[in-house]
Amino acid sequence: MAALPKEVQYNKPMASLPAETSSMNVNVRPSNGQVFQRDGGDIIQFDLPAHSFLVPSSLVIRGLITIDPSTATPTSCELFTKAGVPGAQWIQRVETIVGGSLVESVNDYGRLYSMLSQTNIDYATKAGLQTEFAFGGNNDKGGDGASAVPTFNNLNGRILQKGAAGAEAAVSASFPFAIPLGCLLSSCSELIPLGHMGGVRIQLTTDQVANYIRNKTGATALPIVKLTELELNFDLVDFGGAMDAVVRSMANADGDLVLKSQGWNVSNVNLPIQVAGSQSEFVYNVRLSSIKSLVLQGTGQAKSEMVNDLYDAVAVAGDTGSTQFFIANKAYPQTPLRESNNAAVMSSLRQAFGEAHDIYHSNIAISNKSYAEIPSMGNATVSTHDEPAAHFVGMNTEKLSTNSVMMSGESSQLTPINVRLNPSQPTDAAATLTLYCCYDALIGINVNSRQIQVRV
């Protein structure tokens, strides 16, 4: 049967919005303070309005970070953020609370953001995000990075205080940031009906300063970090009062509106000193119904030349060792990922976030030096704040990789996730082995009780 292509179907029906539809851009300030200045552990709460529909992709956290180096010694100290996204490194945990119930908690948020910024954003995009993500810095005393020009080697971390000549005093500096805030709500495929939910709160917990700022001089004293002008920015859409009944009619037999989303689980286990040729297996007690992909990171403590600690990703399997994942006793991949072909390991990481054939839209911003040379246990190459070790090992675990299918990943509900390492070289010290799990989630909002249930 002959049919016209869609490009010449001029009579396609076109949907229109109700006449009462309106939208607004909203800024919400913290409900429990305006200035946050502690060595980690501060809780910052944002309460969302209980009306209209939230546009998930518009959720942005922004503010101003002030670095006061007066407590860092000596006066000619050199201060850097450890490799990562400076606009996100101060966040240790992001929690989503609805109706007083915790529905999501993402730990090690700054490290998760760092991993995603290297594996899911290309060089050009990172350069364009320099101001918002707060990358850069310069070599001037007290430089705030305003004059830094993006290059391949300065799209991680930030110079905070280059140091002074002689005994000149250190200089305080401030820099702004505005980053997309990833969580279950902001990853939803549909608009979020705030008016049909209990009170929604986004809660952030600040990280310890020592986890994300380094004093290069070796001094233990660190600067004072102050967070001000914090605000959660997002778009709301209101379709008018008549739409409430229409939305309620979309509920299933249980009275639930079902929204599709995805989230990240971050789990850590201790990584003891590895011995060449000795197989190790690590267990992660993570219970999820649909795991889309896995990413593994051996932290920088495993190699003595690493300076970014938790923000370096070292090749803990060695130069010719291997890594293999197990979910529900099924091996991913069927044969271990062998480090002797690190191009294959990089390709597997790429496929954890997209299709192998989509080479024209590669979203990995990791140089060969950062992936193969710096993380290698076989040399003494040193990492820096802007050229970190970035040897992440990833694996796609979906049964069918397509956005049109939900809950298509592998389930770990009955058995934990196992990671098997066959190291070819010893590591220098004990470290942390971090597993990032991307999973599908279904959010059920009951229109009668206004309670929320999350299936993960």
CSV table of C-alpha atoms in Angstrom, one decimal:
chain,number,residue,atom,x,y,z
A,1,MET,CA,0.0,0.0,0.0
A,2,ALA,CA,1.4,3.4,-1.0
A,3,ALA,CA,1.7,6.0,1.6
A,4,LEU,CA,3.1,9.5,1.7
A,5,PRO,CA,6.2,10.1,3.9
A,6,LYS,CA,5.6,12.0,7.1
A,7,GLU,CA,7.5,15.0,5.7
A,8,VAL,CA,4.6,15.8,3.3
A,9,GLN,CA,1.7,14.9,5.6
A,10,TYR,CA,0.4,18.4,5.9
A,11,ASN,CA,-2.9,17.4,7.5
A,12,LYS,CA,-1.4,16.0,10.7
A,13,PRO,CA,-3.5,17.0,13.8
A,14,MET,CA,-1.7,19.6,15.9
A,15,ALA,CA,-2.4,19.6,19.6
A,16,SER,CA,-2.9,23.0,21.3
A,17,LEU,CA,-2.7,24.0,24.9
A,18,PRO,CA,-5.7,25.1,27.0
A,19,ALA,CA,-6.3,28.8,26.9
A,20,GLU,CA,-5.7,29.1,30.6
A,21,THR,CA,-2.1,27.7,30.4
A,22,SER,CA,0.6,29.8,31.9
A,23,SER,CA,4.2,29.2,33.0
A,24,MET,CA,6.6,30.8,35.4
A,25,ASN,CA,10.2,30.6,36.3
A,26,VAL,CA,10.6,30.1,40.1
A,27,ASN,CA,13.5,30.6,42.5
A,28,VAL,CA,13.3,28.9,45.8
A,29,ARG,CA,15.7,29.9,48.6
A,30,PRO,CA,16.7,27.5,51.4
A,31,SER,CA,14.1,27.3,54.2
A,32,ASN,CA,16.7,26.8,56.9
A,33,GLY,CA,19.2,29.6,56.4
A,34,GLN,CA,21.0,31.8,53.9
A,35,VAL,CA,24.7,31.3,54.6
A,36,PHE,CA,26.3,27.9,55.1
A,37,GLN,CA,29.8,27.8,56.5
A,38,ARG,CA,31.0,24.6,58.2
A,39,ASP,CA,33.5,21.9,57.5
A,40,GLY,CA,30.8,19.7,56.0
A,41,GLY,CA,27.6,18.2,57.4
A,42,ASP,CA,25.4,21.2,56.8
A,43,ILE,CA,21.9,20.4,55.7
A,44,ILE,CA,20.3,22.7,53.2
A,45,GLN,CA,16.6,22.4,52.5
A,46,PHE,CA,14.5,23.6,49.6
A,47,ASP,CA,10.7,23.4,49.8
A,48,LEU,CA,8.9,23.3,46.5
A,49,PRO,CA,5.5,24.9,46.0
A,50,ALA,CA,2.4,22.6,46.2
A,51,HIS,CA,0.8,23.6,42.9
A,52,SER,CA,1.2,23.5,39.1
A,53,PHE,CA,3.4,21.1,37.2
A,54,LEU,CA,7.2,21.0,37.5
A,55,VAL,CA,9.3,20.8,34.3
A,56,PRO,CA,11.9,18.1,35.3
A,57,SER,CA,14.6,19.2,33.0
A,58,SER,CA,14.6,22.8,34.3
A,59,LEU,CA,15.8,21.9,37.9
A,60,VAL,CA,19.0,23.9,38.6
A,61,ILE,CA,20.9,24.6,41.8
A,62,ARG,CA,22.9,27.8,41.8
A,63,GLY,CA,24.8,30.0,44.2
A,64,LEU,CA,28.1,31.6,45.1
A,65,ILE,CA,31.2,29.8,46.7
A,66,THR,CA,33.7,31.9,48.7
A,67,ILE,CA,37.1,30.6,49.5
A,68,ASP,CA,38.8,32.3,52.4
A,69,PRO,CA,42.4,31.0,52.5
A,70,SER,CA,43.4,32.8,55.7
A,71,THR,CA,43.2,29.6,57.7
A,72,ALA,CA,45.3,27.7,55.1
A,73,THR,CA,49.1,27.9,55.7
A,74,PRO,CA,51.6,29.0,54.7
A,75,THR,CA,50.6,32.4,53.3
A,76,SER,CA,52.0,31.3,49.9
A,77,CYS,CA,49.8,28.2,49.9
A,78,GLU,CA,48.5,26.7,46.6
A,79,LEU,CA,44.9,25.6,46.8
A,80,PHE,CA,43.1,23.5,44.2
A,81,THR,CA,39.8,21.7,44.1
A,82,LYS,CA,40.4,18.1,43.4
A,83,ALA,CA,39.5,16.9,39.9
A,84,GLY,CA,35.8,17.1,39.3
A,85,VAL,CA,33.0,19.7,38.9
A,86,PRO,CA,33.7,22.5,41.4
A,87,GLY,CA,30.1,23.6,41.3
A,88,ALA,CA,29.0,20.2,42.6
A,89,GLN,CA,31.9,18.9,44.7
A,90,TRP,CA,30.6,20.5,47.9
A,91,ILE,CA,27.5,18.3,47.8
A,92,GLN,CA,27.8,15.0,49.6
A,93,ARG,CA,24.2,13.9,49.5
A,94,VAL,CA,21.0,14.7,47.7
A,95,GLU,CA,17.7,13.6,49.2
A,96,THR,CA,14.2,13.8,47.8
A,97,ILE,CA,11.5,13.9,50.5
A,98,VAL,CA,7.7,13.8,49.6
A,99,GLY,CA,5.0,14.1,52.3
A,100,GLY,CA,7.7,13.6,55.0
A,101,SER,CA,8.9,10.3,53.5
A,102,LEU,CA,12.3,9.8,52.0
A,103,VAL,CA,11.9,8.6,48.4
A,104,GLU,CA,15.5,8.9,47.2
A,105,SER,CA,19.0,9.4,48.7
A,106,VAL,CA,22.1,9.7,46.5
A,107,ASN,CA,25.4,9.6,48.4
A,108,ASP,CA,28.8,10.7,47.1
A,109,TYR,CA,27.0,13.2,44.9
A,110,GLY,CA,30.1,15.3,44.0
A,111,ARG,CA,32.0,12.1,42.9
A,112,LEU,CA,29.0,10.9,40.8
A,113,TYR,CA,28.8,14.3,39.1
A,114,SER,CA,32.5,14.2,38.4
A,115,MET,CA,32.2,10.7,36.8
A,116,LEU,CA,29.2,11.8,34.7
A,117,SER,CA,30.9,15.0,33.6
A,118,GLN,CA,33.8,12.9,32.2
A,119,THR,CA,31.9,10.0,30.7
A,120,ASN,CA,28.7,11.7,29.5
A,121,ILE,CA,29.7,15.2,28.3
A,122,ASP,CA,32.1,15.9,25.4
A,123,TYR,CA,35.0,18.4,25.3
A,124,ALA,CA,33.1,21.1,23.5
A,125,THR,CA,30.1,21.0,25.8
A,126,LYS,CA,32.3,21.0,28.9
A,127,ALA,CA,34.1,24.1,27.5
A,128,GLY,CA,30.8,25.8,27.0
A,129,LEU,CA,29.8,24.9,30.6
A,130,GLN,CA,33.0,26.4,32.1
A,131,THR,CA,31.2,29.3,33.7
A,132,GLU,CA,28.2,27.3,35.0
A,133,PHE,CA,30.3,24.3,36.3
A,134,ALA,CA,33.1,26.6,37.5
A,135,PHE,CA,36.0,24.9,35.8
A,136,GLY,CA,39.3,26.6,35.3
A,137,GLY,CA,41.3,29.0,37.4
A,138,ASN,CA,44.5,30.7,36.5
A,139,ASN,CA,48.1,31.1,37.8
A,140,ASP,CA,47.6,34.6,39.4
A,141,LYS,CA,47.8,35.0,43.2
A,142,GLY,CA,44.2,34.8,44.3
A,143,GLY,CA,43.1,34.2,40.8
A,144,ASP,CA,39.4,33.5,40.4
A,145,GLY,CA,39.7,31.9,37.1
A,146,ALA,CA,37.8,34.6,35.2
A,147,SER,CA,40.5,34.8,32.5
A,148,ALA,CA,41.1,31.0,32.1
A,149,VAL,CA,40.7,29.9,28.5
A,150,PRO,CA,39.2,26.4,28.0
A,151,THR,CA,41.7,23.8,26.8
A,152,PHE,CA,41.7,20.0,26.8
A,153,ASN,CA,43.6,20.0,30.1
A,154,ASN,CA,41.6,22.4,32.3
A,155,LEU,CA,38.1,21.0,32.1
A,156,ASN,CA,38.4,19.4,35.5
A,157,GLY,CA,38.8,21.1,38.9
A,158,ARG,CA,39.7,24.7,39.6
A,159,ILE,CA,42.7,26.7,40.8
A,160,LEU,CA,41.5,28.5,44.0
A,161,GLN,CA,44.7,30.1,45.2
A,162,LYS,CA,48.0,30.0,43.3
A,163,GLY,CA,50.1,31.3,46.1
A,164,ALA,CA,52.0,34.4,46.8
A,165,ALA,CA,55.6,35.5,46.0
A,166,GLY,CA,57.4,35.9,49.3
A,167,ALA,CA,55.2,36.5,52.2
A,168,GLU,CA,52.3,38.3,50.5
A,169,ALA,CA,48.9,37.6,52.1
A,170,ALA,CA,46.6,35.1,50.5
A,171,VAL,CA,43.5,36.6,48.8
A,172,SER,CA,39.9,35.5,49.2
A,173,ALA,CA,38.1,34.7,46.0
A,174,SER,CA,34.5,33.9,45.1
A,175,PHE,CA,33.1,32.1,42.1
A,176,PRO,CA,29.5,31.4,41.0
A,177,PHE,CA,28.0,28.2,39.8
A,178,ALA,CA,24.7,27.0,38.2
A,179,ILE,CA,24.5,23.2,37.7
A,180,PRO,CA,21.6,20.9,36.7
A,181,LEU,CA,20.5,19.0,39.8
A,182,GLY,CA,20.1,15.4,39.0
A,183,CYS,CA,17.6,13.3,41.1
A,184,LEU,CA,14.5,11.1,40.5
A,185,LEU,CA,12.3,14.1,40.0
A,186,SER,CA,14.5,15.9,37.4
A,187,SER,CA,15.0,12.6,35.5
A,188,CYS,CA,11.2,12.0,35.0
A,189,SER,CA,9.9,11.6,31.5
A,190,GLU,CA,6.7,13.4,32.4
A,191,LEU,CA,5.8,16.7,34.1
A,192,ILE,CA,5.6,16.4,37.9
A,193,PRO,CA,2.1,17.2,39.3
A,194,LEU,CA,3.2,19.0,42.5
A,195,GLY,CA,-0.5,19.9,43.2
A,196,HIS,CA,-1.3,16.2,43.5
A,197,MET,CA,1.5,15.3,45.9
A,198,GLY,CA,2.4,15.9,49.5
A,199,GLY,CA,5.0,18.6,50.3
A,200,VAL,CA,8.2,18.1,48.2
A,201,ARG,CA,11.5,18.9,49.7
A,202,ILE,CA,15.0,18.7,48.1
A,203,GLN,CA,17.6,18.3,50.8
A,204,LEU,CA,21.4,18.7,50.3
A,205,THR,CA,24.2,17.8,52.7
A,206,THR,CA,27.5,19.4,52.3
A,207,ASP,CA,30.8,17.4,52.1
A,208,GLN,CA,33.9,17.7,54.2
A,209,VAL,CA,36.2,20.3,52.8
A,210,ALA,CA,39.2,17.9,52.9
A,211,ASN,CA,37.4,15.6,50.5
A,212,TYR,CA,37.3,18.1,47.6
A,213,ILE,CA,40.0,20.8,48.3
A,214,ARG,CA,43.8,20.2,48.4
A,215,ASN,CA,46.6,22.3,49.8
A,216,LYS,CA,49.4,21.6,47.5
A,217,THR,CA,52.1,22.8,49.9
A,218,GLY,CA,51.3,19.8,52.1
A,219,ALA,CA,49.9,21.8,54.9
A,220,THR,CA,47.0,20.3,56.7
A,221,ALA,CA,45.2,23.6,57.2
A,222,LEU,CA,42.4,24.1,54.7
A,223,PRO,CA,40.5,27.2,53.7
A,224,ILE,CA,37.1,28.3,54.9
A,225,VAL,CA,34.3,27.5,52.4
A,226,LYS,CA,31.2,29.7,52.5
A,227,LEU,CA,28.1,29.0,50.4
A,228,THR,CA,25.8,32.0,49.8
A,229,GLU,CA,23.0,33.1,47.4
A,230,LEU,CA,21.9,29.5,47.1
A,231,GLU,CA,18.6,29.0,45.2
A,232,LEU,CA,16.8,26.2,43.4
A,233,ASN,CA,15.6,27.4,40.0
A,234,PHE,CA,12.9,25.6,37.9
A,235,ASP,CA,9.9,26.1,35.6
A,236,LEU,CA,6.3,25.6,36.6
A,237,VAL,CA,3.4,25.1,34.2
A,238,ASP,CA,-0.2,25.7,35.1
A,239,PHE,CA,-2.9,24.3,32.7
A,240,GLY,CA,-5.9,25.9,34.6
A,241,GLY,CA,-8.3,24.4,37.2
A,242,ALA,CA,-10.1,22.3,34.6
A,243,MET,CA,-7.1,20.1,34.0
A,244,ASP,CA,-7.1,18.7,37.6
A,245,ALA,CA,-10.0,16.4,36.9
A,246,VAL,CA,-8.4,15.3,33.6
A,247,VAL,CA,-5.2,14.5,35.4
A,248,ARG,CA,-7.0,12.5,38.1
A,249,SER,CA,-8.8,10.5,35.4
A,250,MET,CA,-5.4,9.3,34.2
A,251,ALA,CA,-4.8,7.4,37.4
A,252,ASN,CA,-4.8,3.6,37.2
A,253,ALA,CA,-7.1,1.2,39.1
A,254,ASP,CA,-5.1,1.8,42.3
A,255,GLY,CA,-5.5,5.6,42.0
A,256,ASP,CA,-1.9,6.1,41.0
A,257,LEU,CA,-0.4,8.4,38.4
A,258,VAL,CA,2.7,6.5,37.2
A,259,LEU,CA,5.8,8.5,36.1
A,260,LYS,CA,8.9,7.0,34.5
A,261,SER,CA,12.3,8.0,35.8
A,262,GLN,CA,15.8,6.8,36.4
A,263,GLY,CA,18.4,7.3,39.2
A,264,TRP,CA,21.9,6.5,40.4
A,265,ASN,CA,23.0,4.3,43.3
A,266,VAL,CA,26.5,4.8,44.6
A,267,SER,CA,28.0,2.0,46.7
A,268,ASN,CA,31.5,1.7,48.2
A,269,VAL,CA,33.5,-1.3,49.5
A,270,ASN,CA,37.1,-1.4,50.8
A,271,LEU,CA,39.7,-2.3,48.3
A,272,PRO,CA,42.7,-3.9,50.1
A,273,ILE,CA,46.2,-3.9,48.6
A,274,GLN,CA,45.9,-6.1,45.5
A,275,VAL,CA,48.4,-8.8,44.8
A,276,ALA,CA,49.4,-9.6,41.2
A,277,GLY,CA,47.8,-12.8,39.9
A,278,SER,CA,45.5,-13.1,42.9
A,279,GLN,CA,41.8,-13.0,42.0
A,280,SER,CA,39.5,-10.9,44.2
A,281,GLU,CA,35.7,-10.7,44.4
A,282,PHE,CA,33.8,-7.8,45.9
A,283,VAL,CA,30.1,-7.9,46.9
A,284,TYR,CA,27.7,-5.0,46.6
A,285,ASN,CA,24.4,-5.6,48.4
A,286,VAL,CA,22.4,-3.4,46.0
A,287,ARG,CA,18.8,-4.5,45.3
A,288,LEU,CA,17.3,-3.0,42.2
A,289,SER,CA,14.7,-4.3,39.8
A,290,SER,CA,16.2,-2.8,36.6
A,291,ILE,CA,19.9,-2.0,36.3
A,292,LYS,CA,20.7,-0.1,33.1
A,293,SER,CA,24.4,0.2,33.4
A,294,LEU,CA,27.3,-0.2,35.9
A,295,VAL,CA,30.5,1.9,36.2
A,296,LEU,CA,33.4,0.9,38.5
A,297,GLN,CA,36.0,3.2,40.0
A,298,GLY,CA,39.1,2.3,42.0
A,299,THR,CA,40.0,5.5,43.9
A,300,GLY,CA,43.3,7.3,43.9
A,301,GLN,CA,44.6,6.0,47.2
A,302,ALA,CA,45.6,2.8,45.3
A,303,LYS,CA,48.4,4.6,43.5
A,304,SER,CA,50.9,6.7,45.5
A,305,GLU,CA,51.3,9.3,42.7
A,306,MET,CA,47.6,10.3,42.7
A,307,VAL,CA,46.7,13.6,44.3
A,308,ASN,CA,42.9,13.7,43.9
A,309,ASP,CA,42.2,10.8,46.3
A,310,LEU,CA,38.5,9.9,45.8
A,311,TYR,CA,38.3,11.9,42.5
A,312,ASP,CA,41.0,9.8,40.7
A,313,ALA,CA,40.0,6.6,39.0
A,314,VAL,CA,43.0,4.1,38.9
A,315,ALA,CA,43.3,1.0,36.8
A,316,VAL,CA,43.3,-1.3,39.8
A,317,ALA,CA,43.2,-4.4,37.6
A,318,GLY,CA,46.7,-3.5,36.3
A,319,ASP,CA,47.9,-3.1,32.8
A,320,THR,CA,47.0,-6.7,31.7
A,321,GLY,CA,44.5,-7.8,34.3
A,322,SER,CA,40.7,-8.0,33.9
A,323,THR,CA,37.4,-6.9,35.4
A,324,GLN,CA,34.0,-8.7,35.2
A,325,PHE,CA,30.6,-7.9,36.7
A,326,PHE,CA,28.0,-10.4,37.9
A,327,ILE,CA,24.2,-9.7,38.3
A,328,ALA,CA,21.8,-12.5,39.3
A,329,ASN,CA,24.8,-14.9,38.7
A,330,LYS,CA,25.0,-13.7,35.1
A,331,ALA,CA,28.4,-12.5,33.9
A,332,TYR,CA,28.8,-9.1,32.2
A,333,PRO,CA,30.5,-9.4,29.8
A,334,GLN,CA,30.6,-13.1,29.1
A,335,THR,CA,34.4,-12.9,28.9
A,336,PRO,CA,36.2,-10.5,31.3
A,337,LEU,CA,37.2,-7.0,30.1
A,338,ARG,CA,41.0,-7.3,29.6
A,339,GLU,CA,43.1,-4.3,30.3
A,340,SER,CA,45.7,-5.4,27.6
A,341,ASN,CA,43.2,-3.9,25.2
A,342,ASN,CA,42.2,-0.7,27.0
A,343,ALA,CA,40.4,0.5,23.8
A,344,ALA,CA,37.9,-2.3,24.3
A,345,VAL,CA,37.5,-1.3,27.9
A,346,MET,CA,36.8,2.3,26.8
A,347,SER,CA,34.4,1.1,24.2
A,348,SER,CA,32.5,-0.8,26.9
A,349,LEU,CA,32.4,2.4,29.0
A,350,ARG,CA,31.0,4.3,26.0
A,351,GLN,CA,28.2,1.7,25.5
A,352,ALA,CA,27.2,2.0,29.2
A,353,PHE,CA,25.9,5.5,28.2
A,354,GLY,CA,25.0,5.1,24.5
A,355,GLU,CA,25.3,3.1,21.3
A,356,ALA,CA,28.7,1.9,19.9
A,357,HIS,CA,27.8,3.1,16.4
A,358,ASP,CA,26.9,6.6,17.6
A,359,ILE,CA,30.5,7.8,17.1
A,360,TYR,CA,29.4,11.2,15.8
A,361,HIS,CA,27.9,12.0,19.2
A,362,SER,CA,30.6,10.7,21.5
A,363,ASN,CA,30.1,12.1,25.0
A,364,ILE,CA,33.3,11.0,26.6
A,365,ALA,CA,35.8,13.7,27.6
A,366,ILE,CA,38.7,11.6,28.7
A,367,SER,CA,42.1,11.8,27.0
A,368,ASN,CA,44.2,8.8,26.3
A,369,LYS,CA,46.7,10.1,28.9
A,370,SER,CA,44.0,10.3,31.6
A,371,TYR,CA,42.5,6.9,30.7
A,372,ALA,CA,45.7,4.8,30.0
A,373,GLU,CA,48.8,6.5,31.2
A,374,ILE,CA,48.1,8.4,34.5
A,375,PRO,CA,45.9,5.6,36.0
A,376,SER,CA,48.4,2.8,35.1
A,377,MET,CA,50.1,1.0,38.0
A,378,GLY,CA,53.0,0.4,35.7
A,379,ASN,CA,54.4,3.9,35.7
A,380,ALA,CA,54.9,6.9,38.1
A,381,THR,CA,52.9,9.5,36.2
A,382,VAL,CA,51.3,12.0,38.6
A,383,SER,CA,47.8,13.1,38.4
A,384,THR,CA,46.8,16.8,38.8
A,385,HIS,CA,43.6,18.7,39.5
A,386,ASP,CA,43.0,19.3,35.8
A,387,GLU,CA,44.5,16.0,34.4
A,388,PRO,CA,43.1,13.4,36.7
A,389,ALA,CA,43.3,9.6,36.4
A,390,ALA,CA,40.0,8.7,34.8
A,391,HIS,CA,40.1,4.9,34.2
A,392,PHE,CA,36.4,4.2,34.7
A,393,VAL,CA,35.2,0.7,33.7
A,394,GLY,CA,31.6,0.5,32.5
A,395,MET,CA,29.1,-2.0,31.3
A,396,ASN,CA,25.7,-1.9,29.7
A,397,THR,CA,23.3,-4.3,31.4
A,398,GLU,CA,20.1,-3.6,29.6
A,399,LYS,CA,18.2,-6.4,27.9
A,400,LEU,CA,17.2,-4.0,25.2
A,401,SER,CA,18.8,-0.6,25.0
A,402,THR,CA,15.9,1.7,23.9
A,403,ASN,CA,14.0,4.5,25.6
A,404,SER,CA,10.7,3.0,24.5
A,405,VAL,CA,11.0,0.1,26.9
A,406,MET,CA,10.8,0.5,30.7
A,407,MET,CA,12.3,-1.7,33.4
A,408,SER,CA,14.5,-3.3,30.7
A,409,GLY,CA,17.6,-3.8,32.8
A,410,GLU,CA,18.9,-6.7,34.8
A,411,SER,CA,17.5,-7.3,38.3
A,412,SER,CA,19.5,-7.7,41.5
A,413,GLN,CA,16.5,-8.2,43.8
A,414,LEU,CA,17.4,-11.8,44.7
A,415,THR,CA,21.2,-11.7,44.6
A,416,PRO,CA,23.8,-9.0,45.2
A,417,ILE,CA,26.1,-7.6,42.5
A,418,ASN,CA,29.6,-9.0,42.4
A,419,VAL,CA,32.7,-7.5,40.8
A,420,ARG,CA,35.6,-9.8,40.0
A,421,LEU,CA,39.1,-8.4,39.7
A,422,ASN,CA,42.1,-10.3,38.3
A,423,PRO,CA,44.9,-7.8,38.9
A,424,SER,CA,48.2,-8.1,37.0
A,425,GLN,CA,50.1,-5.7,39.2
A,426,PRO,CA,50.0,-4.9,42.9
A,427,THR,CA,48.4,-1.6,44.2
A,428,ASP,CA,50.4,0.7,46.5
A,429,ALA,CA,47.9,1.0,49.3
A,430,ALA,CA,44.3,0.2,50.4
A,431,ALA,CA,41.7,2.2,48.6
A,432,THR,CA,37.9,2.3,47.9
A,433,LEU,CA,36.2,0.5,45.1
A,434,THR,CA,33.1,2.5,44.0
A,435,LEU,CA,30.2,1.1,42.0
A,436,TYR,CA,27.8,3.4,40.2
A,437,CYS,CA,24.5,1.8,39.2
A,438,CYS,CA,22.1,3.5,36.8
A,439,TYR,CA,18.6,2.1,37.3
A,440,ASP,CA,15.0,2.5,36.1
A,441,ALA,CA,12.4,3.8,38.5
A,442,LEU,CA,8.6,4.0,38.4
A,443,ILE,CA,7.1,6.8,40.6
A,444,GLY,CA,3.5,6.2,41.7
A,445,ILE,CA,1.6,9.3,43.0
A,446,ASN,CA,-1.8,8.4,44.6
A,447,VAL,CA,-4.2,11.2,43.7
A,448,ASN,CA,-6.4,10.4,46.7
A,449,SER,CA,-3.9,10.1,49.6
A,450,ARG,CA,-1.2,12.3,47.8
A,451,GLN,CA,1.3,9.7,48.9
A,452,ILE,CA,4.2,8.6,46.7
A,453,GLN,CA,5.7,5.2,46.1
A,454,VAL,CA,8.9,4.5,44.2
A,455,ARG,CA,9.6,1.2,42.5
A,456,VAL,CA,13.3,0.7,41.8
